[in-house]
PDB file of C-alpha atoms in Angstrom:
ATOM      1  CA  MET V   1    -201.047 -44.115 -70.183  1.00 53.00           C
ATOM      2  CA  ILE V   2    -198.744 -46.679 -71.774  1.00 51.00           C
ATOM      3  CA  ALA V   3    -194.968 -46.496 -71.789  1.00 55.00           C
ATOM      4  CA  ALA V   4    -193.827 -46.665 -75.415  1.00 54.00           C
ATOM      5  CA  PRO V   5    -190.401 -47.656 -76.768  1.00 54.00           C
ATOM      6  CA  ALA V   6    -187.777 -45.166 -75.666  1.00 54.00           C
ATOM      7  CA  PRO V   7    -186.516 -42.537 -78.123  1.00 52.00           C
ATOM      8  CA  THR V   8    -182.829 -42.041 -78.799  1.00 62.00           C
ATOM      9  CA  LEU V   9    -181.179 -38.694 -78.309  1.00 71.00           C
ATOM     10  CA  ALA V  10    -180.413 -38.468 -82.042  1.00 62.00           C
ATOM     11  CA  ASN V  11    -184.082 -38.283 -83.024  1.00 69.00           C
ATOM     12  CA  VAL V  12    -185.895 -36.817 -80.016  1.00 68.00           C
ATOM     13  CA  ALA V  13    -186.442 -33.361 -81.498  1.00 65.00           C
ATOM     14  CA  GLU V  14    -188.423 -34.559 -84.510  1.00 72.00           C
ATOM     15  CA  HIS V  15    -190.297 -37.260 -82.591  1.00 82.00           C
ATOM     16  CA  LEU V  16    -191.551 -35.275 -79.591  1.00 90.00           C
ATOM     17  CA  ARG V  17    -195.313 -35.161 -80.096  1.00 92.00           C
ATOM     18  CA  ASP V  18    -197.779 -32.832 -78.429  1.00 94.00           C
ATOM     19  CA  ASP V  19    -199.447 -35.792 -76.703  1.00 96.00           C
ATOM     20  CA  GLU V  20    -196.219 -37.087 -75.141  1.00 96.00           C
ATOM     21  CA  ILE V  21    -193.818 -36.376 -72.328  1.00 97.00           C
ATOM     22  CA  HIS V  22    -190.281 -37.695 -72.663  1.00 95.00           C
ATOM     23  CA  VAL V  23    -188.549 -38.680 -69.444  1.00 95.00           C
ATOM     24  CA  TRP V  24    -184.786 -39.190 -69.556  1.00 94.00           C
ATOM     25  CA  ARG V  25    -182.744 -40.938 -66.910  1.00 94.00           C
ATOM     26  CA  LEU V  26    -179.098 -39.912 -66.647  1.00 94.00           C
ATOM     27  CA  ASP V  27    -176.159 -39.926 -64.278  1.00 94.00           C
ATOM     28  CA  TYR V  28    -175.754 -36.904 -62.046  1.00 94.00           C
ATOM     29  CA  GLU V  29    -172.466 -35.367 -60.957  1.00 94.00           C
ATOM     30  CA  PRO V  30    -172.733 -32.196 -58.839  1.00 93.00           C
ATOM     31  CA  SER V  31    -169.512 -30.845 -60.353  1.00 94.00           C
ATOM     32  CA  ARG V  32    -171.181 -30.669 -63.779  1.00 93.00           C
ATOM     33  CA  GLY V  33    -174.092 -28.571 -62.539  1.00 92.00           C
ATOM     34  CA  ARG V  34    -176.742 -28.076 -65.215  1.00 94.00           C
ATOM     35  CA  ALA V  35    -174.474 -28.945 -68.141  1.00 94.00           C
ATOM     36  CA  PRO V  36    -176.188 -32.325 -68.811  1.00 93.00           C
ATOM     37  CA  LEU V  37    -179.593 -30.628 -68.677  1.00 95.00           C
ATOM     38  CA  ARG V  38    -178.500 -27.971 -71.173  1.00 95.00           C
ATOM     39  CA  ALA V  39    -177.081 -30.633 -73.500  1.00 93.00           C
ATOM     40  CA  LEU V  40    -180.326 -32.581 -73.428  1.00 93.00           C
ATOM     41  CA  LEU V  41    -182.465 -29.498 -74.033  1.00 95.00           C
ATOM     42  CA  ALA V  42    -180.174 -28.501 -76.903  1.00 94.00           C
ATOM     43  CA  ALA V  43    -181.111 -31.700 -78.738  1.00 91.00           C
ATOM     44  CA  TYR V  44    -184.786 -30.742 -78.580  1.00 93.00           C
ATOM     45  CA  LEU V  45    -184.173 -27.115 -79.484  1.00 93.00           C
ATOM     46  CA  GLY V  46    -181.832 -27.892 -82.380  1.00 90.00           C
ATOM     47  CA  VAL V  47    -179.100 -25.602 -81.075  1.00 92.00           C
ATOM     48  CA  ALA V  48    -175.685 -25.965 -79.474  1.00 92.00           C
ATOM     49  CA  ALA V  49    -175.629 -26.549 -75.721  1.00 93.00           C
ATOM     50  CA  GLU V  50    -173.836 -23.218 -75.285  1.00 94.00           C
ATOM     51  CA  GLN V  51    -176.916 -21.465 -76.665  1.00 95.00           C
ATOM     52  CA  VAL V  52    -179.267 -22.912 -74.043  1.00 96.00           C
ATOM     53  CA  ALA V  53    -179.690 -20.184 -71.445  1.00 95.00           C
ATOM     54  CA  LEU V  54    -181.683 -20.975 -68.303  1.00 95.00           C
ATOM     55  CA  ILE V  55    -183.313 -18.669 -65.801  1.00 93.00           C
ATOM     56  CA  ASP V  56    -184.710 -19.472 -62.359  1.00 91.00           C
ATOM     57  CA  GLY V  57    -188.285 -18.694 -61.425  1.00 83.00           C
ATOM     58  CA  GLU V  58    -189.352 -17.153 -58.133  1.00 80.00           C
ATOM     59  CA  HIS V  59    -189.188 -20.530 -56.379  1.00 82.00           C
ATOM     60  CA  GLY V  60    -186.100 -21.835 -58.160  1.00 82.00           C
ATOM     61  CA  ARG V  61    -187.711 -23.738 -61.008  1.00 89.00           C
ATOM     62  CA  PRO V  62    -185.451 -23.501 -64.099  1.00 92.00           C
ATOM     63  CA  ALA V  63    -186.954 -22.288 -67.389  1.00 93.00           C
ATOM     64  CA  LEU V  64    -185.725 -21.423 -70.853  1.00 95.00           C
ATOM     65  CA  ALA V  65    -184.594 -17.844 -71.296  1.00 94.00           C
ATOM     66  CA  ALA V  66    -186.425 -15.539 -73.709  1.00 91.00           C
ATOM     67  CA  GLY V  67    -185.647 -16.197 -77.338  1.00 91.00           C
ATOM     68  CA  LEU V  68    -185.797 -19.986 -77.063  1.00 94.00           C
ATOM     69  CA  ASP V  69    -188.778 -22.181 -77.972  1.00 94.00           C
ATOM     70  CA  PRO V  70    -191.598 -21.088 -75.610  1.00 93.00           C
ATOM     71  CA  THR V  71    -193.632 -24.242 -76.318  1.00 95.00           C
ATOM     72  CA  LEU V  72    -191.031 -26.515 -74.732  1.00 96.00           C
ATOM     73  CA  GLY V  73    -191.621 -27.258 -71.051  1.00 96.00           C
ATOM     74  CA  PHE V  74    -189.238 -29.208 -68.854  1.00 97.00           C
ATOM     75  CA  ASN V  75    -188.278 -30.026 -65.305  1.00 97.00           C
ATOM     76  CA  TRP V  76    -185.576 -32.064 -63.642  1.00 97.00           C
ATOM     77  CA  SER V  77    -184.741 -33.709 -60.353  1.00 96.00           C
ATOM     78  CA  HIS V  78    -181.670 -35.437 -58.962  1.00 95.00           C
ATOM     79  CA  SER V  79    -180.860 -37.613 -55.978  1.00 94.00           C
ATOM     80  CA  GLY V  80    -177.475 -39.117 -55.288  1.00 89.00           C
ATOM     81  CA  GLY V  81    -175.877 -40.053 -58.586  1.00 92.00           C
ATOM     82  CA  HIS V  82    -179.151 -40.168 -60.533  1.00 94.00           C
ATOM     83  CA  ALA V  83    -181.203 -37.557 -62.361  1.00 96.00           C
ATOM     84  CA  LEU V  84    -184.462 -37.414 -64.313  1.00 97.00           C
ATOM     85  CA  VAL V  85    -185.482 -34.849 -66.929  1.00 97.00           C
ATOM     86  CA  ALA V  86    -189.087 -34.488 -68.162  1.00 97.00           C
ATOM     87  CA  ILE V  87    -189.700 -32.661 -71.458  1.00 97.00           C
ATOM     88  CA  GLY V  88    -192.956 -31.902 -73.294  1.00 96.00           C
ATOM     89  CA  ARG V  89    -194.556 -29.367 -75.598  1.00 95.00           C
ATOM     90  CA  HIS V  90    -197.375 -27.066 -74.452  1.00 96.00           C
ATOM     91  CA  VAL V  91    -197.146 -28.517 -70.948  1.00 97.00           C
ATOM     92  CA  VAL V  92    -195.378 -27.641 -67.705  1.00 96.00           C
ATOM     93  CA  PRO V  93    -194.232 -30.933 -66.175  1.00 98.00           C
ATOM     94  CA  GLY V  94    -193.016 -31.444 -62.644  1.00 97.00           C
ATOM     95  CA  ILE V  95    -190.817 -34.394 -61.718  1.00 98.00           C
ATOM     96  CA  ASP V  96    -189.260 -35.570 -58.476  1.00 97.00           C
ATOM     97  CA  LEU V  97    -186.803 -38.346 -57.675  1.00 97.00           C
ATOM     98  CA  GLU V  98    -185.710 -39.855 -54.365  1.00 95.00           C
ATOM     99  CA  ARG V  99    -183.521 -42.774 -53.367  1.00 93.00           C
ATOM    100  CA  LEU V 100    -185.269 -45.440 -51.306  1.00 89.00           C
ATOM    101  CA  ARG V 101    -183.684 -45.568 -47.887  1.00 85.00           C
ATOM    102  CA  PRO V 102    -184.833 -46.273 -44.303  1.00 81.00           C
ATOM    103  CA  ARG V 103    -187.192 -43.654 -42.891  1.00 81.00           C
ATOM    104  CA  GLU V 104    -187.621 -44.368 -39.194  1.00 82.00           C
ATOM    105  CA  ARG V 105    -189.436 -41.055 -38.685  1.00 90.00           C
ATOM    106  CA  ALA V 106    -191.754 -41.415 -41.695  1.00 92.00           C
ATOM    107  CA  LEU V 107    -194.960 -41.395 -39.667  1.00 94.00           C
ATOM    108  CA  GLU V 108    -193.760 -38.534 -37.470  1.00 94.00           C
ATOM    109  CA  LEU V 109    -192.897 -36.437 -40.526  1.00 94.00           C
ATOM    110  CA  ALA V 110    -196.208 -37.269 -42.200  1.00 95.00           C
ATOM    111  CA  ARG V 111    -198.187 -36.186 -39.135  1.00 95.00           C
ATOM    112  CA  ARG V 112    -196.240 -32.927 -39.073  1.00 94.00           C
ATOM    113  CA  PHE V 113    -196.273 -31.991 -42.762  1.00 94.00           C
ATOM    114  CA  PHE V 114    -198.863 -34.096 -44.632  1.00 96.00           C
ATOM    115  CA  CYS V 115    -202.659 -34.077 -44.627  1.00 94.00           C
ATOM    116  CA  ALA V 116    -204.422 -35.892 -41.824  1.00 95.00           C
ATOM    117  CA  GLU V 117    -205.801 -38.531 -44.212  1.00 94.00           C
ATOM    118  CA  GLU V 118    -202.336 -39.258 -45.604  1.00 95.00           C
ATOM    119  CA  ALA V 119    -200.847 -39.641 -42.129  1.00 95.00           C
ATOM    120  CA  ALA V 120    -203.731 -41.919 -41.164  1.00 95.00           C
ATOM    121  CA  ALA V 121    -203.133 -44.102 -44.232  1.00 93.00           C
ATOM    122  CA  LEU V 122    -199.468 -44.450 -43.301  1.00 93.00           C
ATOM    123  CA  ALA V 123    -200.296 -45.254 -39.673  1.00 95.00           C
ATOM    124  CA  VAL V 124    -202.167 -48.450 -40.590  1.00 95.00           C
ATOM    125  CA  LEU V 125    -199.303 -49.815 -42.697  1.00 93.00           C
ATOM    126  CA  PRO V 126    -196.707 -52.221 -41.316  1.00 92.00           C
ATOM    127  CA  GLU V 127    -193.687 -50.248 -40.185  1.00 89.00           C
ATOM    128  CA  ALA V 128    -191.492 -51.949 -42.801  1.00 88.00           C
ATOM    129  CA  GLU V 129    -193.670 -50.527 -45.601  1.00 90.00           C
ATOM    130  CA  ARG V 130    -194.078 -46.964 -44.354  1.00 91.00           C
ATOM    131  CA  GLY V 131    -190.784 -45.582 -45.647  1.00 91.00           C
ATOM    132  CA  ALA V 132    -191.462 -46.508 -49.266  1.00 91.00           C
ATOM    133  CA  VAL V 133    -195.062 -45.250 -49.207  1.00 92.00           C
ATOM    134  CA  PHE V 134    -193.970 -42.047 -47.470  1.00 94.00           C
ATOM    135  CA  LEU V 135    -191.477 -41.399 -50.294  1.00 93.00           C
ATOM    136  CA  GLU V 136    -194.143 -42.167 -52.917  1.00 93.00           C
ATOM    137  CA  LEU V 137    -196.369 -39.506 -51.402  1.00 95.00           C
ATOM    138  CA  TRP V 138    -193.455 -37.100 -50.962  1.00 94.00           C
ATOM    139  CA  THR V 139    -192.274 -37.373 -54.586  1.00 96.00           C
ATOM    140  CA  ALA V 140    -195.841 -37.047 -55.847  1.00 97.00           C
ATOM    141  CA  LYS V 141    -196.402 -33.869 -53.843  1.00 97.00           C
ATOM    142  CA  GLU V 142    -193.038 -32.439 -54.923  1.00 96.00           C
ATOM    143  CA  ALA V 143    -193.822 -33.200 -58.575  1.00 97.00           C
ATOM    144  CA  VAL V 144    -197.120 -31.304 -58.354  1.00 97.00           C
ATOM    145  CA  LEU V 145    -195.498 -28.348 -56.585  1.00 96.00           C
ATOM    146  CA  LYS V 146    -192.749 -28.200 -59.197  1.00 96.00           C
ATOM    147  CA  ALA V 147    -195.334 -28.252 -61.994  1.00 96.00           C
ATOM    148  CA  LEU V 148    -197.029 -25.360 -60.223  1.00 94.00           C
ATOM    149  CA  GLY V 149    -193.705 -23.545 -59.998  1.00 91.00           C
ATOM    150  CA  ARG V 150    -193.988 -23.508 -56.222  1.00 91.00           C
ATOM    151  CA  GLY V 151    -191.694 -24.678 -53.444  1.00 87.00           C
ATOM    152  CA  LEU V 152    -192.249 -26.545 -50.200  1.00 88.00           C
ATOM    153  CA  ALA V 153    -193.307 -23.279 -48.585  1.00 88.00           C
ATOM    154  CA  PHE V 154    -196.637 -23.701 -50.408  1.00 94.00           C
ATOM    155  CA  GLY V 155    -197.440 -26.333 -47.791  1.00 93.00           C
ATOM    156  CA  LEU V 156    -197.455 -30.095 -48.282  1.00 95.00           C
ATOM    157  CA  ASP V 157    -200.764 -30.273 -46.413  1.00 94.00           C
ATOM    158  CA  ARG V 158    -202.486 -28.115 -49.062  1.00 95.00           C
ATOM    159  CA  LEU V 159    -202.567 -31.025 -51.487  1.00 97.00           C
ATOM    160  CA  SER V 160    -203.653 -34.583 -50.863  1.00 96.00           C
ATOM    161  CA  VAL V 161    -202.323 -37.656 -52.687  1.00 96.00           C
ATOM    162  CA  ALA V 162    -203.450 -41.277 -52.489  1.00 92.00           C
ATOM    163  CA  SER V 163    -201.236 -44.240 -53.350  1.00 82.00           C
ATOM    164  CA  ALA V 164    -203.015 -47.523 -54.025  1.00 75.00           C
ATOM    165  CA  ASP V 165    -202.863 -50.467 -56.429  1.00 75.00           C
ATOM    166  CA  GLY V 166    -199.714 -49.153 -58.065  1.00 73.00           C
ATOM    167  CA  ARG V 167    -201.298 -45.821 -58.954  1.00 86.00           C
ATOM    168  CA  LEU V 168    -201.105 -42.265 -57.674  1.00 93.00           C
ATOM    169  CA  GLN V 169    -204.085 -39.935 -57.479  1.00 93.00           C
ATOM    170  CA  LEU V 170    -204.209 -36.231 -56.690  1.00 96.00           C
ATOM    171  CA  ARG V 171    -207.328 -35.895 -54.559  1.00 95.00           C
ATOM    172  CA  ARG V 172    -207.116 -32.276 -53.471  1.00 96.00           C
ATOM    173  CA  LEU V 173    -205.113 -29.200 -54.446  1.00 97.00           C
ATOM    174  CA  HIS V 174    -205.706 -25.874 -52.738  1.00 96.00           C
ATOM    175  CA  GLY V 175    -206.940 -23.250 -55.185  1.00 94.00           C
ATOM    176  CA  ASP V 176    -207.170 -25.643 -58.145  1.00 96.00           C
ATOM    177  CA  ASP V 177    -209.208 -28.520 -59.580  1.00 97.00           C
ATOM    178  CA  ALA V 178    -207.375 -31.710 -58.655  1.00 96.00           C
ATOM    179  CA  GLY V 179    -209.259 -33.551 -61.401  1.00 95.00           C
ATOM    180  CA  ALA V 180    -207.529 -31.422 -64.039  1.00 97.00           C
ATOM    181  CA  TRP V 181    -204.169 -32.922 -63.098  1.00 97.00           C
ATOM    182  CA  GLN V 182    -202.299 -36.057 -64.102  1.00 97.00           C
ATOM    183  CA  LEU V 183    -200.030 -37.807 -61.609  1.00 97.00           C
ATOM    184  CA  GLN V 184    -197.907 -40.764 -62.651  1.00 95.00           C
ATOM    185  CA  ARG V 185    -195.569 -43.047 -60.733  1.00 95.00           C
ATOM    186  CA  LEU V 186    -192.400 -43.861 -62.694  1.00 94.00           C
ATOM    187  CA  ALA V 187    -191.120 -47.429 -62.424  1.00 87.00           C
ATOM    188  CA  LEU V 188    -187.336 -47.106 -62.284  1.00 90.00           C
ATOM    189  CA  GLY V 189    -186.176 -49.887 -59.981  1.00 82.00           C
ATOM    190  CA  HIS V 190    -182.687 -49.853 -58.455  1.00 78.00           C
ATOM    191  CA  GLY V 191    -183.966 -48.355 -55.201  1.00 90.00           C
ATOM    192  CA  LEU V 192    -185.380 -45.213 -56.819  1.00 94.00           C
ATOM    193  CA  ILE V 193    -188.837 -43.680 -56.398  1.00 94.00           C
ATOM    194  CA  ALA V 194    -190.103 -41.004 -58.776  1.00 96.00           C
ATOM    195  CA  ALA V 195    -193.295 -39.231 -59.816  1.00 97.00           C
ATOM    196  CA  LEU V 196    -194.325 -37.062 -62.758  1.00 98.00           C
ATOM    197  CA  ALA V 197    -197.143 -34.492 -62.679  1.00 98.00           C
ATOM    198  CA  TRP V 198    -198.727 -32.045 -65.096  1.00 98.00           C
ATOM    199  CA  ARG V 199    -201.947 -30.117 -65.526  1.00 97.00           C
ATOM    200  CA  GLY V 200    -203.947 -31.156 -68.582  1.00 97.00           C
ATOM    201  CA  GLY V 201    -205.073 -34.248 -70.431  1.00 96.00           C
ATOM    202  CA  GLU V 202    -203.431 -37.646 -70.499  1.00 96.00           C
ATOM    203  CA  ARG V 203    -200.152 -38.010 -72.358  1.00 97.00           C
ATOM    204  CA  ARG V 204    -198.007 -40.943 -73.362  1.00 95.00           C
ATOM    205  CA  ILE V 205    -194.827 -41.176 -71.313  1.00 95.00           C
ATOM    206  CA  ARG V 206    -191.692 -42.273 -73.151  1.00 91.00           C
ATOM    207  CA  LEU V 207    -188.810 -43.362 -70.977  1.00 90.00           C
ATOM    208  CA  GLY V 208    -185.199 -43.206 -72.102  1.00 88.00           C
ATOM    209  CA  THR V 209    -181.749 -43.645 -70.575  1.00 88.00           C
ATOM    210  CA  LEU V 210    -178.969 -41.251 -71.555  1.00 83.00           C
ATOM    211  CA  ALA V 211    -175.492 -42.745 -71.496  1.00 71.00           C
ATOM    212  CA  SER V 212    -172.795 -40.694 -69.788  1.00 64.00           C
ATOM    213  CA  ASP V 213    -170.974 -40.090 -73.057  1.00 54.00           C
ATOM    214  CA  ASP V 214    -174.064 -39.020 -75.087  1.00 53.00           C
TER     215      ASP V 214
END
């Protein structure tokens, strides 16, 4: 999967292909709630932001209300002042974002919530590296769960993720074929760690940044 030149908001609707997933990076302000998400989705739907109605699934995943384009799948995540939105057609993406920060209890948390093989992989790492790798695994697992439409109650130990050589791999997923899934690390820099997941064939990921006044 190769990152292609980023689309602009003015032409995203006509340039979203069935073999792509667009990922937008934008500022996040809690006081605005889902308004930026609605505005972004409106550009793809060709409607005013006020017409974008969202509903929450059983585990809190937002979806388009009935009457809007059923082929358009999306997901979003925010951490601190940053947010990511993933959008694709005929796909249900899951995305998760975390800020990189010290995690003194990374190994303890992994042994409690992750698979045994994941905790073992973290245990052999230098302590200075564990926090970042822990967050890579965490965001990857969250992305898969969000694509499934499930929450953390599903159990983080019911799926296994490997992180090596700059790549993520879903090795096991309870009740599903892990090989049918795609899992992609997103290179964002600026102390951010993110992952994108979806079930289906490979797709080209197009990254874009949305200015605050767009």
